[in-house]
Amino acid sequence: MAKQSSKETRQRAKDLSEVISSYHVNLDIDDVYNAQRNLVIKHLEYEPKFKTEGGTLAESLMLQNIQARSRMVTAYEFAQMLPTTRKRLGGGSLLVLGSANVGEALRGYFTKYDCSSADINPIGSISKSDLRKFIAWAETEFKLPVLREFLDAVPTAELEPITKEYVQSDEVDMGMTYDELSTFGILRKVHKLGPFSMFQRLVHDWSHLSPRQVAEKVKRFYHYYAINRHKMTTLTPALHSNDYSPDDNRFDHRPFLYPAMYRSWPFKRIDEEVEQMEKQMKEPGASSS
């Protein structure tokens, strides 16, 4: 999108393609996006807006999802036609690579059937934290200084218009950092911890936060994990290189439909534990650490 994709993002993609001797196509999907948006305007007699334009959350998400799904369609369209247009002997088609990581999958921070849908996802079983370590290693090992720009860039989906006052941020949208997501994912899958047991673990590990802050983060993660778990069933096959993979429809037989987590027993136990801890901290002689 012309207004959503920054010049910096476009330049990084171009620079990387040149360094690794890859083909590169720079294009906008504005026409496709506007055509779909106009369907809503015409048939529902309603003009949706982004939240930065005064629109509701539902409007903003719908407009972002149009772009996300259009990216997927465009990727497959070009994958099928590029060998022909480049006059490759025998024609054929290309495989589409996905780009969603473990944290985004667990948090549900992706759109069903968007650019996370592909033929293969090379980073589908890797957390953002581990992925950054791998990129840093590749920067040195393969002498690719251009990768430093990717490490320094703020993670963003670039699905909302960029203004002088606002640039979309993944971590702000998710309400948690990628490092926190990595921790949640490992504790959930490898250590088999649910909401309450995860809180009991992290309230000690994250001593820089108050018990209530830890509780809010744990509950926020499990809330979004629960309401978005249905998306797990559509994940693109990925290379499994660790124990915390989110490819649950093949390797994790837990249910993918959950009741409201904020009414659940684990969340109530977390609240009770927080109240007890805060009460103890207010008692005379209690340590503030």
PDB file of C-alpha atoms in Angstrom:
ATOM      1  CA  MET A   1       0.000   0.000   0.000  1.00  0.00           C
ATOM      2  CA  ALA A   2       1.316   3.410  -0.955  1.00  0.00           C
ATOM      3  CA  LYS A   3       0.409   5.035   2.384  1.00  0.00           C
ATOM      4  CA  GLN A   4       1.190   2.089   4.661  1.00  0.00           C
ATOM      5  CA  SER A   5       4.524   0.744   3.395  1.00  0.00           C
ATOM      6  CA  SER A   6       7.382   3.033   4.387  1.00  0.00           C
ATOM      7  CA  LYS A   7      10.255   4.003   2.139  1.00  0.00           C
ATOM      8  CA  GLU A   8      12.613   2.374   4.634  1.00  0.00           C
ATOM      9  CA  THR A   9      10.847  -0.985   4.407  1.00  0.00           C
ATOM     10  CA  ARG A  10      10.835  -0.906   0.623  1.00  0.00           C
ATOM     11  CA  GLN A  11      14.518   0.037   0.520  1.00  0.00           C
ATOM     12  CA  ARG A  12      15.523  -2.750   2.922  1.00  0.00           C
ATOM     13  CA  ALA A  13      13.747  -5.315   0.756  1.00  0.00           C
ATOM     14  CA  LYS A  14      15.445  -3.986  -2.382  1.00  0.00           C
ATOM     15  CA  ASP A  15      18.892  -3.894  -0.762  1.00  0.00           C
ATOM     16  CA  LEU A  16      18.590  -7.458   0.564  1.00  0.00           C
ATOM     17  CA  SER A  17      17.441  -8.826  -2.795  1.00  0.00           C
ATOM     18  CA  GLU A  18      20.472  -7.253  -4.482  1.00  0.00           C
ATOM     19  CA  VAL A  19      22.903  -8.662  -1.924  1.00  0.00           C
ATOM     20  CA  ILE A  20      21.569 -12.240  -2.195  1.00  0.00           C
ATOM     21  CA  SER A  21      21.068 -11.991  -6.002  1.00  0.00           C
ATOM     22  CA  SER A  22      17.309 -12.433  -5.799  1.00  0.00           C
ATOM     23  CA  TYR A  23      14.572 -11.144  -8.076  1.00  0.00           C
ATOM     24  CA  HIS A  24      12.670  -8.207  -6.605  1.00  0.00           C
ATOM     25  CA  VAL A  25       9.283  -6.705  -7.490  1.00  0.00           C
ATOM     26  CA  ASN A  26       8.111  -3.482  -5.849  1.00  0.00           C
ATOM     27  CA  LEU A  27       4.350  -3.060  -6.161  1.00  0.00           C
ATOM     28  CA  ASP A  28       1.287  -1.641  -4.409  1.00  0.00           C
ATOM     29  CA  ILE A  29      -2.060  -3.376  -3.884  1.00  0.00           C
ATOM     30  CA  ASP A  30      -4.066  -0.147  -3.570  1.00  0.00           C
ATOM     31  CA  ASP A  31      -6.359  -0.971  -6.499  1.00  0.00           C
ATOM     32  CA  VAL A  32      -7.302  -4.359  -5.048  1.00  0.00           C
ATOM     33  CA  TYR A  33      -7.773  -2.883  -1.583  1.00  0.00           C
ATOM     34  CA  ASN A  34      -9.957  -0.021  -2.804  1.00  0.00           C
ATOM     35  CA  ALA A  35     -12.113  -2.386  -4.846  1.00  0.00           C
ATOM     36  CA  GLN A  36     -12.858  -4.509  -1.759  1.00  0.00           C
ATOM     37  CA  ARG A  37     -13.391  -1.475   0.452  1.00  0.00           C
ATOM     38  CA  ASN A  38     -15.856  -0.056  -2.063  1.00  0.00           C
ATOM     39  CA  LEU A  39     -17.951  -3.231  -1.787  1.00  0.00           C
ATOM     40  CA  VAL A  40     -18.692  -2.328   1.817  1.00  0.00           C
ATOM     41  CA  ILE A  41     -19.455   1.273   0.922  1.00  0.00           C
ATOM     42  CA  LYS A  42     -21.753   0.290  -1.933  1.00  0.00           C
ATOM     43  CA  HIS A  43     -23.662  -2.630  -0.453  1.00  0.00           C
ATOM     44  CA  LEU A  44     -23.671  -1.772   3.256  1.00  0.00           C
ATOM     45  CA  GLU A  45     -23.899   1.992   2.744  1.00  0.00           C
ATOM     46  CA  TYR A  46     -21.143   2.486   5.292  1.00  0.00           C
ATOM     47  CA  GLU A  47     -17.695   4.009   4.849  1.00  0.00           C
ATOM     48  CA  PRO A  48     -15.179   2.178   7.073  1.00  0.00           C
ATOM     49  CA  LYS A  49     -12.231   4.100   8.525  1.00  0.00           C
ATOM     50  CA  PHE A  50      -8.986   3.280  10.302  1.00  0.00           C
ATOM     51  CA  LYS A  51      -8.846   3.978  14.033  1.00  0.00           C
ATOM     52  CA  THR A  52      -6.415   6.845  13.320  1.00  0.00           C
ATOM     53  CA  GLU A  53      -9.177   8.358  11.182  1.00  0.00           C
ATOM     54  CA  GLY A  54     -11.832   7.972  13.883  1.00  0.00           C
ATOM     55  CA  GLY A  55     -13.040   4.507  12.914  1.00  0.00           C
ATOM     56  CA  THR A  56     -13.996   1.696  15.304  1.00  0.00           C
ATOM     57  CA  LEU A  57     -11.781  -1.294  16.056  1.00  0.00           C
ATOM     58  CA  ALA A  58     -13.978  -3.497  13.846  1.00  0.00           C
ATOM     59  CA  GLU A  59     -13.610  -1.089  10.915  1.00  0.00           C
ATOM     60  CA  SER A  60      -9.860  -0.799  11.343  1.00  0.00           C
ATOM     61  CA  LEU A  61      -9.342  -4.557  11.583  1.00  0.00           C
ATOM     62  CA  MET A  62     -11.499  -5.168   8.518  1.00  0.00           C
ATOM     63  CA  LEU A  63      -9.481  -2.676   6.472  1.00  0.00           C
ATOM     64  CA  GLN A  64      -6.230  -4.209   7.680  1.00  0.00           C
ATOM     65  CA  ASN A  65      -7.448  -7.724   6.898  1.00  0.00           C
ATOM     66  CA  ILE A  66      -8.329  -6.736   3.316  1.00  0.00           C
ATOM     67  CA  GLN A  67      -4.700  -5.766   2.822  1.00  0.00           C
ATOM     68  CA  ALA A  68      -3.334  -8.832   4.592  1.00  0.00           C
ATOM     69  CA  ARG A  69      -5.413 -11.258   2.529  1.00  0.00           C
ATOM     70  CA  SER A  70      -4.719  -9.356  -0.682  1.00  0.00           C
ATOM     71  CA  ARG A  71      -1.013  -9.828  -0.013  1.00  0.00           C
ATOM     72  CA  MET A  72      -1.529 -13.584   0.092  1.00  0.00           C
ATOM     73  CA  VAL A  73      -3.530 -13.653  -3.140  1.00  0.00           C
ATOM     74  CA  THR A  74      -0.924 -11.440  -4.832  1.00  0.00           C
ATOM     75  CA  ALA A  75       1.943 -13.650  -3.650  1.00  0.00           C
ATOM     76  CA  TYR A  76       0.332 -16.782  -5.147  1.00  0.00           C
ATOM     77  CA  GLU A  77      -0.649 -14.923  -8.305  1.00  0.00           C
ATOM     78  CA  PHE A  78       2.926 -13.797  -8.933  1.00  0.00           C
ATOM     79  CA  ALA A  79       4.406 -17.146  -7.869  1.00  0.00           C
ATOM     80  CA  GLN A  80       2.365 -18.803 -10.598  1.00  0.00           C
ATOM     81  CA  MET A  81       3.148 -16.280 -13.321  1.00  0.00           C
ATOM     82  CA  LEU A  82       6.743 -15.162 -12.712  1.00  0.00           C
ATOM     83  CA  PRO A  83       8.390 -18.253 -14.259  1.00  0.00           C
ATOM     84  CA  THR A  84       6.346 -17.678 -17.405  1.00  0.00           C
ATOM     85  CA  THR A  85       7.024 -13.959 -17.628  1.00  0.00           C
ATOM     86  CA  ARG A  86      10.731 -14.585 -17.050  1.00  0.00           C
ATOM     87  CA  LYS A  87      10.621 -17.222 -19.790  1.00  0.00           C
ATOM     88  CA  ARG A  88      11.931 -19.968 -17.566  1.00  0.00           C
ATOM     89  CA  LEU A  89      12.394 -23.207 -19.461  1.00  0.00           C
ATOM     90  CA  GLY A  90       9.398 -25.420 -18.761  1.00  0.00           C
ATOM     91  CA  GLY A  91       7.459 -22.648 -17.056  1.00  0.00           C
ATOM     92  CA  GLY A  92       6.082 -24.095 -13.823  1.00  0.00           C
ATOM     93  CA  SER A  93       5.448 -22.090 -10.686  1.00  0.00           C
ATOM     94  CA  LEU A  94       7.202 -21.031  -7.495  1.00  0.00           C
ATOM     95  CA  LEU A  95       6.642 -22.003  -3.875  1.00  0.00           C
ATOM     96  CA  VAL A  96       5.291 -19.254  -1.631  1.00  0.00           C
ATOM     97  CA  LEU A  97       7.143 -18.743   1.660  1.00  0.00           C
ATOM     98  CA  GLY A  98       5.308 -17.680   4.818  1.00  0.00           C
ATOM     99  CA  SER A  99       6.577 -15.231   7.405  1.00  0.00           C
ATOM    100  CA  ALA A 100       4.643 -15.691  10.675  1.00  0.00           C
ATOM    101  CA  ASN A 101       6.720 -16.633  13.726  1.00  0.00           C
ATOM    102  CA  VAL A 102       5.894 -18.547  16.906  1.00  0.00           C
ATOM    103  CA  GLY A 103       4.978 -15.504  18.991  1.00  0.00           C
ATOM    104  CA  GLU A 104       2.574 -14.118  16.409  1.00  0.00           C
ATOM    105  CA  ALA A 105       0.964 -17.535  16.031  1.00  0.00           C
ATOM    106  CA  LEU A 106       0.460 -18.029  19.767  1.00  0.00           C
ATOM    107  CA  ARG A 107      -0.841 -14.496  20.258  1.00  0.00           C
ATOM    108  CA  GLY A 108      -3.023 -14.809  17.148  1.00  0.00           C
ATOM    109  CA  TYR A 109      -1.403 -11.684  15.734  1.00  0.00           C
ATOM    110  CA  PHE A 110      -2.039 -12.572  12.128  1.00  0.00           C
ATOM    111  CA  THR A 111      -4.999 -12.811   9.800  1.00  0.00           C
ATOM    112  CA  LYS A 112      -6.413 -16.147   8.747  1.00  0.00           C
ATOM    113  CA  TYR A 113      -5.469 -16.746   5.110  1.00  0.00           C
ATOM    114  CA  ASP A 114      -3.199 -13.730   4.871  1.00  0.00           C
ATOM    115  CA  CYS A 115       0.504 -13.686   4.019  1.00  0.00           C
ATOM    116  CA  SER A 116       1.034 -16.177   6.863  1.00  0.00           C
ATOM    117  CA  SER A 117      -0.663 -18.702   4.549  1.00  0.00           C
ATOM    118  CA  ALA A 118       1.906 -20.182   2.205  1.00  0.00           C
ATOM    119  CA  ASP A 119       3.412 -23.438   0.973  1.00  0.00           C
ATOM    120  CA  ILE A 120       6.263 -23.505   3.506  1.00  0.00           C
ATOM    121  CA  ASN A 121       7.093 -21.248   6.444  1.00  0.00           C
ATOM    122  CA  PRO A 122      10.864 -21.307   7.141  1.00  0.00           C
ATOM    123  CA  ILE A 123      10.449 -19.392  10.431  1.00  0.00           C
ATOM    124  CA  GLY A 124       7.133 -20.870  11.532  1.00  0.00           C
ATOM    125  CA  SER A 125       8.608 -22.722  14.517  1.00  0.00           C
ATOM    126  CA  ILE A 126      11.031 -19.988  15.609  1.00  0.00           C
ATOM    127  CA  SER A 127      10.309 -17.258  18.137  1.00  0.00           C
ATOM    128  CA  LYS A 128      11.053 -13.640  17.285  1.00  0.00           C
ATOM    129  CA  SER A 129      13.779 -13.585  19.934  1.00  0.00           C
ATOM    130  CA  ASP A 130      15.562 -16.615  18.487  1.00  0.00           C
ATOM    131  CA  LEU A 131      15.016 -15.312  14.972  1.00  0.00           C
ATOM    132  CA  ARG A 132      16.777 -12.065  15.851  1.00  0.00           C
ATOM    133  CA  LYS A 133      19.721 -14.072  17.210  1.00  0.00           C
ATOM    134  CA  PHE A 134      19.857 -16.060  13.976  1.00  0.00           C
ATOM    135  CA  ILE A 135      19.793 -12.894  11.851  1.00  0.00           C
ATOM    136  CA  ALA A 136      22.578 -11.391  13.969  1.00  0.00           C
ATOM    137  CA  TRP A 137      24.618 -14.557  13.454  1.00  0.00           C
ATOM    138  CA  ALA A 138      23.954 -14.541   9.691  1.00  0.00           C
ATOM    139  CA  GLU A 139      24.966 -10.891   9.489  1.00  0.00           C
ATOM    140  CA  THR A 140      28.477 -11.832  10.616  1.00  0.00           C
ATOM    141  CA  GLU A 141      28.771 -15.369   9.294  1.00  0.00           C
ATOM    142  CA  PHE A 142      27.664 -14.537   5.751  1.00  0.00           C
ATOM    143  CA  LYS A 143      28.976 -10.969   5.752  1.00  0.00           C
ATOM    144  CA  LEU A 144      25.575  -9.375   5.184  1.00  0.00           C
ATOM    145  CA  PRO A 145      25.671  -5.958   6.878  1.00  0.00           C
ATOM    146  CA  VAL A 146      22.289  -5.132   5.344  1.00  0.00           C
ATOM    147  CA  LEU A 147      20.736  -7.450   7.956  1.00  0.00           C
ATOM    148  CA  ARG A 148      21.619  -4.944  10.685  1.00  0.00           C
ATOM    149  CA  GLU A 149      18.905  -2.671   9.299  1.00  0.00           C
ATOM    150  CA  PHE A 150      16.341  -5.423   9.820  1.00  0.00           C
ATOM    151  CA  LEU A 151      17.480  -5.920  13.419  1.00  0.00           C
ATOM    152  CA  ASP A 152      17.274  -2.202  14.161  1.00  0.00           C
ATOM    153  CA  ALA A 153      13.865  -1.690  12.534  1.00  0.00           C
ATOM    154  CA  VAL A 154      10.735  -1.498  14.708  1.00  0.00           C
ATOM    155  CA  PRO A 155       8.554  -4.579  13.964  1.00  0.00           C
ATOM    156  CA  THR A 156       5.419  -3.397  12.176  1.00  0.00           C
ATOM    157  CA  ALA A 157       2.710  -4.936  10.003  1.00  0.00           C
ATOM    158  CA  GLU A 158       2.354  -1.651   8.093  1.00  0.00           C
ATOM    159  CA  LEU A 159      -1.381  -2.107   7.648  1.00  0.00           C
ATOM    160  CA  GLU A 160      -2.426   1.317   8.930  1.00  0.00           C
ATOM    161  CA  PRO A 161      -1.672   4.696   7.327  1.00  0.00           C
ATOM    162  CA  ILE A 162       1.615   6.233   8.457  1.00  0.00           C
ATOM    163  CA  THR A 163       1.346   9.801   9.792  1.00  0.00           C
ATOM    164  CA  LYS A 164       3.720  12.213  11.494  1.00  0.00           C
ATOM    165  CA  GLU A 165       2.216  11.242  14.839  1.00  0.00           C
ATOM    166  CA  TYR A 166       1.584   7.517  14.300  1.00  0.00           C
ATOM    167  CA  VAL A 167       3.449   4.472  13.017  1.00  0.00           C
ATOM    168  CA  GLN A 168       1.935   1.052  13.673  1.00  0.00           C
ATOM    169  CA  SER A 169       3.945  -1.165  16.023  1.00  0.00           C
ATOM    170  CA  ASP A 170       3.527  -4.928  16.472  1.00  0.00           C
ATOM    171  CA  GLU A 171       4.363  -4.884  20.175  1.00  0.00           C
ATOM    172  CA  VAL A 172       1.995  -1.993  20.893  1.00  0.00           C
ATOM    173  CA  ASP A 173      -0.804  -3.751  18.978  1.00  0.00           C
ATOM    174  CA  MET A 174      -0.197  -7.022  20.826  1.00  0.00           C
ATOM    175  CA  GLY A 175       0.120  -5.429  24.256  1.00  0.00           C
ATOM    176  CA  MET A 176       3.278  -7.414  24.965  1.00  0.00           C
ATOM    177  CA  THR A 177       6.850  -7.635  23.733  1.00  0.00           C
ATOM    178  CA  TYR A 178       8.244 -10.380  21.527  1.00  0.00           C
ATOM    179  CA  ASP A 179      10.603 -11.409  24.335  1.00  0.00           C
ATOM    180  CA  GLU A 180       7.624 -11.824  26.646  1.00  0.00           C
ATOM    181  CA  LEU A 181       5.843 -13.855  23.979  1.00  0.00           C
ATOM    182  CA  SER A 182       8.882 -16.118  23.665  1.00  0.00           C
ATOM    183  CA  THR A 183       8.782 -16.747  27.406  1.00  0.00           C
ATOM    184  CA  PHE A 184       5.036 -17.443  27.363  1.00  0.00           C
ATOM    185  CA  GLY A 185       5.466 -19.881  24.467  1.00  0.00           C
ATOM    186  CA  ILE A 186       8.225 -21.881  26.125  1.00  0.00           C
ATOM    187  CA  LEU A 187       6.429 -22.080  29.468  1.00  0.00           C
ATOM    188  CA  ARG A 188       3.163 -23.099  27.774  1.00  0.00           C
ATOM    189  CA  LYS A 189       4.551 -25.777  25.452  1.00  0.00           C
ATOM    190  CA  VAL A 190       7.784 -27.050  26.984  1.00  0.00           C
ATOM    191  CA  HIS A 191       6.957 -26.680  30.690  1.00  0.00           C
ATOM    192  CA  LYS A 192       3.234 -27.421  30.224  1.00  0.00           C
ATOM    193  CA  LEU A 193       2.153 -24.452  32.370  1.00  0.00           C
ATOM    194  CA  GLY A 194      -1.379 -23.080  32.358  1.00  0.00           C
ATOM    195  CA  PRO A 195      -2.393 -19.540  33.384  1.00  0.00           C
ATOM    196  CA  PHE A 196      -2.118 -19.962  37.165  1.00  0.00           C
ATOM    197  CA  SER A 197       1.078 -22.018  37.209  1.00  0.00           C
ATOM    198  CA  MET A 198       2.643 -19.639  34.674  1.00  0.00           C
ATOM    199  CA  PHE A 199       1.789 -16.694  36.907  1.00  0.00           C
ATOM    200  CA  GLN A 200       3.336 -18.462  39.912  1.00  0.00           C
ATOM    201  CA  ARG A 201       6.528 -18.985  37.917  1.00  0.00           C
ATOM    202  CA  LEU A 202       6.786 -15.517  36.412  1.00  0.00           C
ATOM    203  CA  VAL A 203       5.917 -13.574  39.555  1.00  0.00           C
ATOM    204  CA  HIS A 204       9.346 -14.712  40.768  1.00  0.00           C
ATOM    205  CA  ASP A 205      11.223 -14.633  37.439  1.00  0.00           C
ATOM    206  CA  TRP A 206       9.946 -11.136  36.600  1.00  0.00           C
ATOM    207  CA  SER A 207      10.741  -9.553  39.945  1.00  0.00           C
ATOM    208  CA  HIS A 208      11.085  -6.141  38.251  1.00  0.00           C
ATOM    209  CA  LEU A 209       7.293  -6.136  37.872  1.00  0.00           C
ATOM    210  CA  SER A 210       4.620  -6.084  40.552  1.00  0.00           C
ATOM    211  CA  PRO A 211       2.451  -9.201  41.011  1.00  0.00           C
ATOM    212  CA  ARG A 212      -0.496  -7.343  39.484  1.00  0.00           C
ATOM    213  CA  GLN A 213       1.532  -6.371  36.409  1.00  0.00           C
ATOM    214  CA  VAL A 214       2.664  -9.967  35.943  1.00  0.00           C
ATOM    215  CA  ALA A 215      -0.926 -11.152  36.356  1.00  0.00           C
ATOM    216  CA  GLU A 216      -2.174  -8.712  33.728  1.00  0.00           C
ATOM    217  CA  LYS A 217       0.452  -9.868  31.231  1.00  0.00           C
ATOM    218  CA  VAL A 218      -0.236 -13.570  31.798  1.00  0.00           C
ATOM    219  CA  LYS A 219      -3.995 -13.107  31.560  1.00  0.00           C
ATOM    220  CA  ARG A 220      -3.671 -10.954  28.446  1.00  0.00           C
ATOM    221  CA  PHE A 221      -1.575 -13.628  26.749  1.00  0.00           C
ATOM    222  CA  TYR A 222      -3.936 -16.489  27.609  1.00  0.00           C
ATOM    223  CA  HIS A 223      -6.998 -14.429  26.696  1.00  0.00           C
ATOM    224  CA  TYR A 224      -5.736 -13.795  23.181  1.00  0.00           C
ATOM    225  CA  TYR A 225      -4.279 -17.284  22.922  1.00  0.00           C
ATOM    226  CA  ALA A 226      -7.724 -18.719  23.656  1.00  0.00           C
ATOM    227  CA  ILE A 227      -9.833 -16.522  21.370  1.00  0.00           C
ATOM    228  CA  ASN A 228      -7.392 -16.900  18.471  1.00  0.00           C
ATOM    229  CA  ARG A 229      -6.531 -20.567  18.869  1.00  0.00           C
ATOM    230  CA  HIS A 230      -8.785 -21.532  15.973  1.00  0.00           C
ATOM    231  CA  LYS A 231      -6.213 -19.877  13.707  1.00  0.00           C
ATOM    232  CA  MET A 232      -3.729 -22.604  14.648  1.00  0.00           C
ATOM    233  CA  THR A 233      -5.591 -25.060  12.441  1.00  0.00           C
ATOM    234  CA  THR A 234      -4.625 -23.102   9.323  1.00  0.00           C
ATOM    235  CA  LEU A 235      -0.910 -22.641  10.009  1.00  0.00           C
ATOM    236  CA  THR A 236       1.462 -23.260   7.119  1.00  0.00           C
ATOM    237  CA  PRO A 237       3.780 -26.285   7.541  1.00  0.00           C
ATOM    238  CA  ALA A 238       7.075 -25.204   9.064  1.00  0.00           C
ATOM    239  CA  LEU A 239      10.516 -26.588   9.797  1.00  0.00           C
ATOM    240  CA  HIS A 240      10.450 -27.944  13.347  1.00  0.00           C
ATOM    241  CA  SER A 241      13.736 -27.017  15.016  1.00  0.00           C
ATOM    242  CA  ASN A 242      12.739 -26.691  18.680  1.00  0.00           C
ATOM    243  CA  ASP A 243      10.335 -27.843  21.359  1.00  0.00           C
ATOM    244  CA  TYR A 244       8.092 -24.771  21.498  1.00  0.00           C
ATOM    245  CA  SER A 245       6.642 -24.952  17.995  1.00  0.00           C
ATOM    246  CA  PRO A 246       3.043 -23.676  17.740  1.00  0.00           C
ATOM    247  CA  ASP A 247       2.097 -26.039  14.901  1.00  0.00           C
ATOM    248  CA  ASP A 248      -0.572 -27.439  17.177  1.00  0.00           C
ATOM    249  CA  ASN A 249      -2.924 -28.907  14.612  1.00  0.00           C
ATOM    250  CA  ARG A 250      -0.300 -31.602  13.953  1.00  0.00           C
ATOM    251  CA  PHE A 251       1.690 -31.961  17.161  1.00  0.00           C
ATOM    252  CA  ASP A 252      -0.512 -30.626  19.973  1.00  0.00           C
ATOM    253  CA  HIS A 253      -3.886 -32.218  20.625  1.00  0.00           C
ATOM    254  CA  ARG A 254      -5.261 -29.628  23.009  1.00  0.00           C
ATOM    255  CA  PRO A 255      -8.631 -28.121  21.943  1.00  0.00           C
ATOM    256  CA  PHE A 256      -8.733 -25.072  19.705  1.00  0.00           C
ATOM    257  CA  LEU A 257     -12.013 -23.645  21.005  1.00  0.00           C
ATOM    258  CA  TYR A 258     -12.021 -22.292  24.558  1.00  0.00           C
ATOM    259  CA  PRO A 259     -14.596 -20.576  26.798  1.00  0.00           C
ATOM    260  CA  ALA A 260     -14.028 -17.002  27.956  1.00  0.00           C
ATOM    261  CA  MET A 261     -10.751 -17.080  29.895  1.00  0.00           C
ATOM    262  CA  TYR A 262     -11.537 -14.066  32.062  1.00  0.00           C
ATOM    263  CA  ARG A 263     -14.294 -16.097  33.748  1.00  0.00           C
ATOM    264  CA  SER A 264     -12.146 -19.193  34.167  1.00  0.00           C
ATOM    265  CA  TRP A 265     -10.914 -20.770  37.395  1.00  0.00           C
ATOM    266  CA  PRO A 266      -7.191 -20.105  36.643  1.00  0.00           C
ATOM    267  CA  PHE A 267      -7.831 -16.381  36.170  1.00  0.00           C
ATOM    268  CA  LYS A 268      -9.809 -16.230  39.432  1.00  0.00           C
ATOM    269  CA  ARG A 269      -6.962 -17.994  41.253  1.00  0.00           C
ATOM    270  CA  ILE A 270      -4.479 -15.488  39.802  1.00  0.00           C
ATOM    271  CA  ASP A 271      -6.607 -12.598  41.097  1.00  0.00           C
ATOM    272  CA  GLU A 272      -6.842 -14.208  44.536  1.00  0.00           C
ATOM    273  CA  GLU A 273      -3.081 -14.758  44.618  1.00  0.00           C
ATOM    274  CA  VAL A 274      -2.390 -11.158  43.608  1.00  0.00           C
ATOM    275  CA  GLU A 275      -4.677  -9.827  46.339  1.00  0.00           C
ATOM    276  CA  GLN A 276      -2.964 -12.048  48.902  1.00  0.00           C
ATOM    277  CA  MET A 277       0.498 -10.889  47.786  1.00  0.00           C
ATOM    278  CA  GLU A 278      -0.482  -7.224  47.848  1.00  0.00           C
ATOM    279  CA  LYS A 279      -1.964  -7.666  51.311  1.00  0.00           C
ATOM    280  CA  GLN A 280       1.273  -9.235  52.566  1.00  0.00           C
ATOM    281  CA  MET A 281       3.350  -6.442  50.996  1.00  0.00           C
ATOM    282  CA  LYS A 282       1.358  -3.827  52.953  1.00  0.00           C
ATOM    283  CA  GLU A 283       1.989  -5.527  56.269  1.00  0.00           C
ATOM    284  CA  PRO A 284       4.541  -3.860  58.599  1.00  0.00           C
ATOM    285  CA  GLY A 285       8.082  -5.106  57.998  1.00  0.00           C
ATOM    286  CA  ALA A 286       7.268  -6.568  54.578  1.00  0.00           C
ATOM    287  CA  SER A 287      10.031  -6.356  51.980  1.00  0.00           C
ATOM    288  CA  SER A 288       9.405  -4.057  48.982  1.00  0.00           C
ATOM    289  CA  SER A 289      11.546  -6.169  46.645  1.00  0.00           C
TER     290      SER A 289
END
